[in-house]
XYZ file of C-alpha atoms in Angstrom:
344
model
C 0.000 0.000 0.000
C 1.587 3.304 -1.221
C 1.916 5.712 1.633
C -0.570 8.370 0.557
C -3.000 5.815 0.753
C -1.673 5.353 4.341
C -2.443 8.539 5.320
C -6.028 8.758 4.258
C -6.740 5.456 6.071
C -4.042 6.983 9.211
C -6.987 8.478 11.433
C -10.836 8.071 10.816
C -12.732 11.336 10.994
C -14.543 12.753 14.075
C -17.433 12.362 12.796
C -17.331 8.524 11.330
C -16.773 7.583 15.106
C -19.512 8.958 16.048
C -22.132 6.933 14.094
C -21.055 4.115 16.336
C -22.628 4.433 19.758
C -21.145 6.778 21.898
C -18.578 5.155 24.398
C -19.165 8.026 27.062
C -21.014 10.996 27.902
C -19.760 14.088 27.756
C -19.813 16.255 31.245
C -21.990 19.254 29.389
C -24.836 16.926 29.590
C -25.426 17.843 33.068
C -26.499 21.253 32.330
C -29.679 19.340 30.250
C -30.354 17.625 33.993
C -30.609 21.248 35.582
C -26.651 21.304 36.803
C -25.003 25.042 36.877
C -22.327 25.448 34.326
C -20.120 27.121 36.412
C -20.327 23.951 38.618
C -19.473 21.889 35.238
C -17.003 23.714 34.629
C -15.309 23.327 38.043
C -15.417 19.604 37.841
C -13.516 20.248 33.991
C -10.964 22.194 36.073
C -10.757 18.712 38.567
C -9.860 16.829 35.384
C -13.629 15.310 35.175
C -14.824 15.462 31.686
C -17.463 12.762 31.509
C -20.644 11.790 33.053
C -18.785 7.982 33.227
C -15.668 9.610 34.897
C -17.922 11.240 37.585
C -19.203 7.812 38.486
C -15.814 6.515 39.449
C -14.961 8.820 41.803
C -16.235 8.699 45.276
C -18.593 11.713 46.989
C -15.477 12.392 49.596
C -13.590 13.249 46.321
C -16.344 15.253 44.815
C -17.234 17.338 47.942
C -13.390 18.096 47.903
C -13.204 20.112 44.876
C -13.389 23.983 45.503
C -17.014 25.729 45.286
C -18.838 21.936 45.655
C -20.860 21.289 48.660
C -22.389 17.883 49.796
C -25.912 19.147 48.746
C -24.556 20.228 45.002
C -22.469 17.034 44.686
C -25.736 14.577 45.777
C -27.562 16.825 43.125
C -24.803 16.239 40.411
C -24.302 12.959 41.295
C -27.929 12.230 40.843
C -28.002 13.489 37.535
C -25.201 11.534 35.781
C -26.907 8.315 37.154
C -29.836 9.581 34.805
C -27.304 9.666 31.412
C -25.257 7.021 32.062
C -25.982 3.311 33.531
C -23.810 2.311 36.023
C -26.141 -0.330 37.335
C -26.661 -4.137 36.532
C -26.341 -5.352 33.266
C -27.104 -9.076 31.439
C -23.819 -11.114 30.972
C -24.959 -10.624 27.109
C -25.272 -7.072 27.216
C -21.477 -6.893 28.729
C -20.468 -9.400 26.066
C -21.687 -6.871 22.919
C -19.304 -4.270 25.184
C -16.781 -6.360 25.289
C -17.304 -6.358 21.263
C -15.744 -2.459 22.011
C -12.302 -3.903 23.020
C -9.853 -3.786 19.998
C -6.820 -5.341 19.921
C -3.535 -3.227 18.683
C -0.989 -5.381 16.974
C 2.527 -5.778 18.318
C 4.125 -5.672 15.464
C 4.954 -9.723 15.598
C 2.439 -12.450 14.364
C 3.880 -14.455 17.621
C 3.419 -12.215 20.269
C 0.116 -11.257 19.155
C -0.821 -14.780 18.939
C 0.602 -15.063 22.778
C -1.979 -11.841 23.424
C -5.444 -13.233 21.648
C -4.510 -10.807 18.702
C -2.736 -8.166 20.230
C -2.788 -5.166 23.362
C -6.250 -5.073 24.368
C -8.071 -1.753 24.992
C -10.225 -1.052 28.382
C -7.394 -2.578 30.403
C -3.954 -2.349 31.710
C -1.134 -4.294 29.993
C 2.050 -4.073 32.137
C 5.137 -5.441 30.671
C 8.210 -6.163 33.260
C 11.820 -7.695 32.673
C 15.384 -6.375 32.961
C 16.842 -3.724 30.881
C 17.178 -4.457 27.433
C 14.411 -6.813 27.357
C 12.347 -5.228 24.681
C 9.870 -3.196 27.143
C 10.205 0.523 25.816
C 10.897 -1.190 21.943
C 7.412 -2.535 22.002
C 6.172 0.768 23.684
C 7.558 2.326 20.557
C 6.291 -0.030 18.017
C 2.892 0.427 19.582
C 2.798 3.977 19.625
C 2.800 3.412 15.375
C 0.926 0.647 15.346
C -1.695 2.372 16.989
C -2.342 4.772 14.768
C -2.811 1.820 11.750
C -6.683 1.211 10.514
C -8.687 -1.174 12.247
C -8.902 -3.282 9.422
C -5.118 -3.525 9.614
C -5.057 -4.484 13.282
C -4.432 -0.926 14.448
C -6.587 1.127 16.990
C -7.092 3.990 14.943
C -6.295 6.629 17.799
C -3.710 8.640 18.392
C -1.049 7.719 21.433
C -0.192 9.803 25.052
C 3.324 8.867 26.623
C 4.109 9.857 30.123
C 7.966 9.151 30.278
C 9.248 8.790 33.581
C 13.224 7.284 32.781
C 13.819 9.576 29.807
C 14.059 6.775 27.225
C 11.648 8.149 24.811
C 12.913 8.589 21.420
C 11.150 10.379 18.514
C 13.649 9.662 15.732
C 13.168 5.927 16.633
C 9.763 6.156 15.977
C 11.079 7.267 11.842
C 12.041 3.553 11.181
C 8.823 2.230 12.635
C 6.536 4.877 10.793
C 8.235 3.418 7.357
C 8.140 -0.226 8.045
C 4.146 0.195 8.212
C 4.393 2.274 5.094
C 3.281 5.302 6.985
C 3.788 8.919 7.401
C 6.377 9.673 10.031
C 5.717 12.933 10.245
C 1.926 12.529 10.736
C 2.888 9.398 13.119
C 4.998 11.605 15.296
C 1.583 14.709 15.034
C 0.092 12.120 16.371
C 1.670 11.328 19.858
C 1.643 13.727 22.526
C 4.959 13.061 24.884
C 5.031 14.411 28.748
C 8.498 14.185 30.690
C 7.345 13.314 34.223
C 10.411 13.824 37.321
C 8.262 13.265 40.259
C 5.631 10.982 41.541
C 3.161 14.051 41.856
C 4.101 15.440 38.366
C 2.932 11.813 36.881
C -0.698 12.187 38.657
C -0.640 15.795 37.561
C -0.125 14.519 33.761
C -2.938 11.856 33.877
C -5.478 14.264 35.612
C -4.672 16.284 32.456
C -5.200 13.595 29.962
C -9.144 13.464 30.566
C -9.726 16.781 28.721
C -7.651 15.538 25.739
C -9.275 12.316 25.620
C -12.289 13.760 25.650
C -12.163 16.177 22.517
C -9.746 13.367 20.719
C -9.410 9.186 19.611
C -7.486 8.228 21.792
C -6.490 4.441 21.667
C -3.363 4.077 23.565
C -1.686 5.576 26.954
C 2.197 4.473 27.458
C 3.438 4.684 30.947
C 7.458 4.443 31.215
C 8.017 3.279 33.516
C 5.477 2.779 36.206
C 7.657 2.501 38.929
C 10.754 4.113 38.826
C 9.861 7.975 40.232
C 8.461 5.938 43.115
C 11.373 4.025 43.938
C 13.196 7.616 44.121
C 10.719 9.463 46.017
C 10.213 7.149 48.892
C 13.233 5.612 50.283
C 13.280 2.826 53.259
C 10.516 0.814 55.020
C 9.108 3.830 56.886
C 7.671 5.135 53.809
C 6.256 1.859 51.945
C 3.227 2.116 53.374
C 2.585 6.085 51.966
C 4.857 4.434 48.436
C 2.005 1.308 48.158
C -0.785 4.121 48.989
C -0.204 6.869 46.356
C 1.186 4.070 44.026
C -2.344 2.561 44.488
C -3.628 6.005 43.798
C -2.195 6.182 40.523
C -2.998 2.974 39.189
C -6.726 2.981 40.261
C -6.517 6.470 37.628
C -5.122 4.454 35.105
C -7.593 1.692 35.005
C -10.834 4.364 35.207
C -8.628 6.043 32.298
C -8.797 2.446 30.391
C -12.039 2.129 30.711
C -13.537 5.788 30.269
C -12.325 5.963 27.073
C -11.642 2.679 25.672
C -7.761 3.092 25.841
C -5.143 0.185 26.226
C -2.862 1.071 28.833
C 0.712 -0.033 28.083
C 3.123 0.345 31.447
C 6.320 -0.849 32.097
C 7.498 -2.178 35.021
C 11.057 -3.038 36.736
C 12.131 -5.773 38.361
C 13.903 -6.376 42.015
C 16.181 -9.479 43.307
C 14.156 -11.918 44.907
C 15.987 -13.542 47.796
C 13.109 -16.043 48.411
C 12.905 -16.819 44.867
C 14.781 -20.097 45.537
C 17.911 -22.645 45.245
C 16.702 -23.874 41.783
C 16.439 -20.758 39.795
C 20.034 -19.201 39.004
C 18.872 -15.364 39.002
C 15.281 -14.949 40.854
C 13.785 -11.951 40.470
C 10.508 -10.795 40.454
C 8.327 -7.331 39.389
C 8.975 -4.314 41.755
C 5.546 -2.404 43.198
C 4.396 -5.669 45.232
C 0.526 -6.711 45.552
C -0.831 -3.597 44.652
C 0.698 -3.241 41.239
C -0.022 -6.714 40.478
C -3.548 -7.014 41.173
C -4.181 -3.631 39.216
C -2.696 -4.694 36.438
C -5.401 -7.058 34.069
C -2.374 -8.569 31.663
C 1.541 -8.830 33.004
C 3.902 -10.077 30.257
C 7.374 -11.258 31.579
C 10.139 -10.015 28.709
C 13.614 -11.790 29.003
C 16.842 -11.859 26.836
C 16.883 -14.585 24.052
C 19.940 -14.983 21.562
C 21.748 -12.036 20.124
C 18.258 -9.786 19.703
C 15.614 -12.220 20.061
C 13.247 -11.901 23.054
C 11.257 -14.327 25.014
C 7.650 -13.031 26.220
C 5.688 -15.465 29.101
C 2.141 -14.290 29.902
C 2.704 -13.830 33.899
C -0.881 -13.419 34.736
C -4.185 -12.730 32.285
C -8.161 -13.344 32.657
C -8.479 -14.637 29.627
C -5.047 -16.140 28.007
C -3.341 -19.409 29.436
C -0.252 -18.947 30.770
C 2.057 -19.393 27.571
C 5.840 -18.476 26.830
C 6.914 -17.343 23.696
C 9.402 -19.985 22.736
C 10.459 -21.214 19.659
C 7.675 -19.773 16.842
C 6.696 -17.318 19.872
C 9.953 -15.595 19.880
C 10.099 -12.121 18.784
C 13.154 -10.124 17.985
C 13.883 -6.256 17.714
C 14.297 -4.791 14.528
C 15.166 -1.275 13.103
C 11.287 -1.404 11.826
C 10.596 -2.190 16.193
C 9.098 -5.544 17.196
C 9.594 -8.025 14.699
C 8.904 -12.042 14.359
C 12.291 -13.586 15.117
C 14.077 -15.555 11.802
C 14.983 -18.878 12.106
């Protein structure tokens, strides 16, 4: 396919999206219940921009916002249950939304075989290994991928990347954009890249996302990694407990992000030396961020070194994949085009 072509397929219009049914409600539909617009507005200025974002957050939240009292947030609260259903559903009515979910390829046959056809959307994906494992290359292969048709086993969205280890590279993203016969140009319009440095700055940047998301397709949100500012920011055993908290914080936003907007969450994770990991494994290790990271997490892929470039993906922990490794046909390798499948 030439690569003109590719860029009048690259991103669906507005407007096509919107014959399908709406995935959420925008927050101006409150004013239609009888809601103040200044009081919309301040719940825009709190990063809420949907009627389905207002459900996930609790009334202590709500009454916390500036110029909201209990009475007002009951009120508002009241109305969004009137747009949106947050009730009961039929198993068969949450199997056509599961028809929603779209899979974004990987870039190799194998490890989207290993994935049920790719990175799933409305959940979290967290991928965890050692360095030089192939996390960040897939997070870059993805973030062109992405932006591919449907039809082609893209997500048709554009991509957010919150970069916490500085390891982002646009010009990598060139040689990605070409092997999928696209635009790299138009590839790289269509990623919006935040530097994060602290723990705080990250929330900030996914508070901000909702607005964005909102007004835009989104399909994909890259975290880089997950863990790493919160490994610097709290040091020692005293301040676990505060680390797991906020860390907890964080990843509950992710997953309402997910699932807001139908966006696949992509995070990387590191891993730490497991002492108890026992006498019959040579190098035990195991992913940092404990309990709470794991259980928030609805996919974790463990990425380890192969021969020369090759790379060996295991599905860690999934609802709905058997736990597989990605041995001999399943190995993938790292290209100059990104994630590749491996040559014999």
């Amino acid at each position: 396919m030439k690569a003109e072509d590719m860029n009048q397929l690259q991103l669906v219009e507005r407007e096509e999206i919107d014959d399908e049914e709406e995935l959420f409600e925008a927050i101006d539909k409150l004013i239609s219940q009888g809601i103040n617009s200044g009081d919309v507005k301040k719940l825009q200025d709190a990063g809420i921009y949907t009627c389905n974002g207002l459900m996930m957050h609790t009334k202590k939240h709500l009454t916390g916002i500036k110029g909201l009292s209990e009475a007002k947030v009951d009120k508002i609260c009241e109305a969004a249950e009137k747009i949106v259903n947050f009730g009961y559903m039929t198993g068969s009515d949450a199997l056509i939304r599961r028809k929603a979910v779209i899979r974004i390829t990987t870039g190799s046959q194998a490890l989207d075989e290993l994935l049920g056809g790719g990175v799933e959307t409305s959940c979290i994906t967290e991928a965890f290994g050692e360095f030089r494992s192939g996390k960040t290359q897939l997070a870059h292969t993805l973030c062109v991928s992405t932006q591919l048709p449907t039809n082609m086993n893209g997500g048709n969205g554009k991509v957010a990347y919150i970069d916490t280890e500085g390891t982002f590279r646009p010009d990598r993203i060139v040689p990605i954009a070409e092997r999928f016969g696209m635009d790299p140009g138009a590839v790289l319009d269509n990623i919006i890249y935040a530097r994060a440095y602290t723990y705080e700055h990250q929330y900030n940047l996914l508070l901000g996302l909702a607005a964005k998301m909102s007004e835009e397709p989104f399909r994909l949100l890259v975290v880089d990694s997950v863990i790493a500012l919160f490994r610097v920011d709290f040091t020692g055993r005293g301040e676990l407990a505060e680390r797991q908290q906020k860390l907890a914080q964080m990843l509950s936003r992710l997953t309402k992000i997910a699932e807001e907007f139908n966006v696949a969450v992509y995070m990387t994770n590191q891993v730490i030396a497991d002492p108890g990991g026992g006498v019959f494994i040579s190098d035990p290790k195991k992913p940092a961020g404990g309990h709470v990271l794991a259980h928030a997490a609805t996919i974790r892929l463990m990425f380890r070194k192969g021969k020369g470039e090759q790379r060996v993906c295991k599905v860690f922990d999934a609802p709905n994949l058997p736990e597989a490794e990605a041995i001999s046909k399943h190995v993938f390798q790292i290209t100059p085009g990104g994630i590749a499948d491996a040559k014999d």
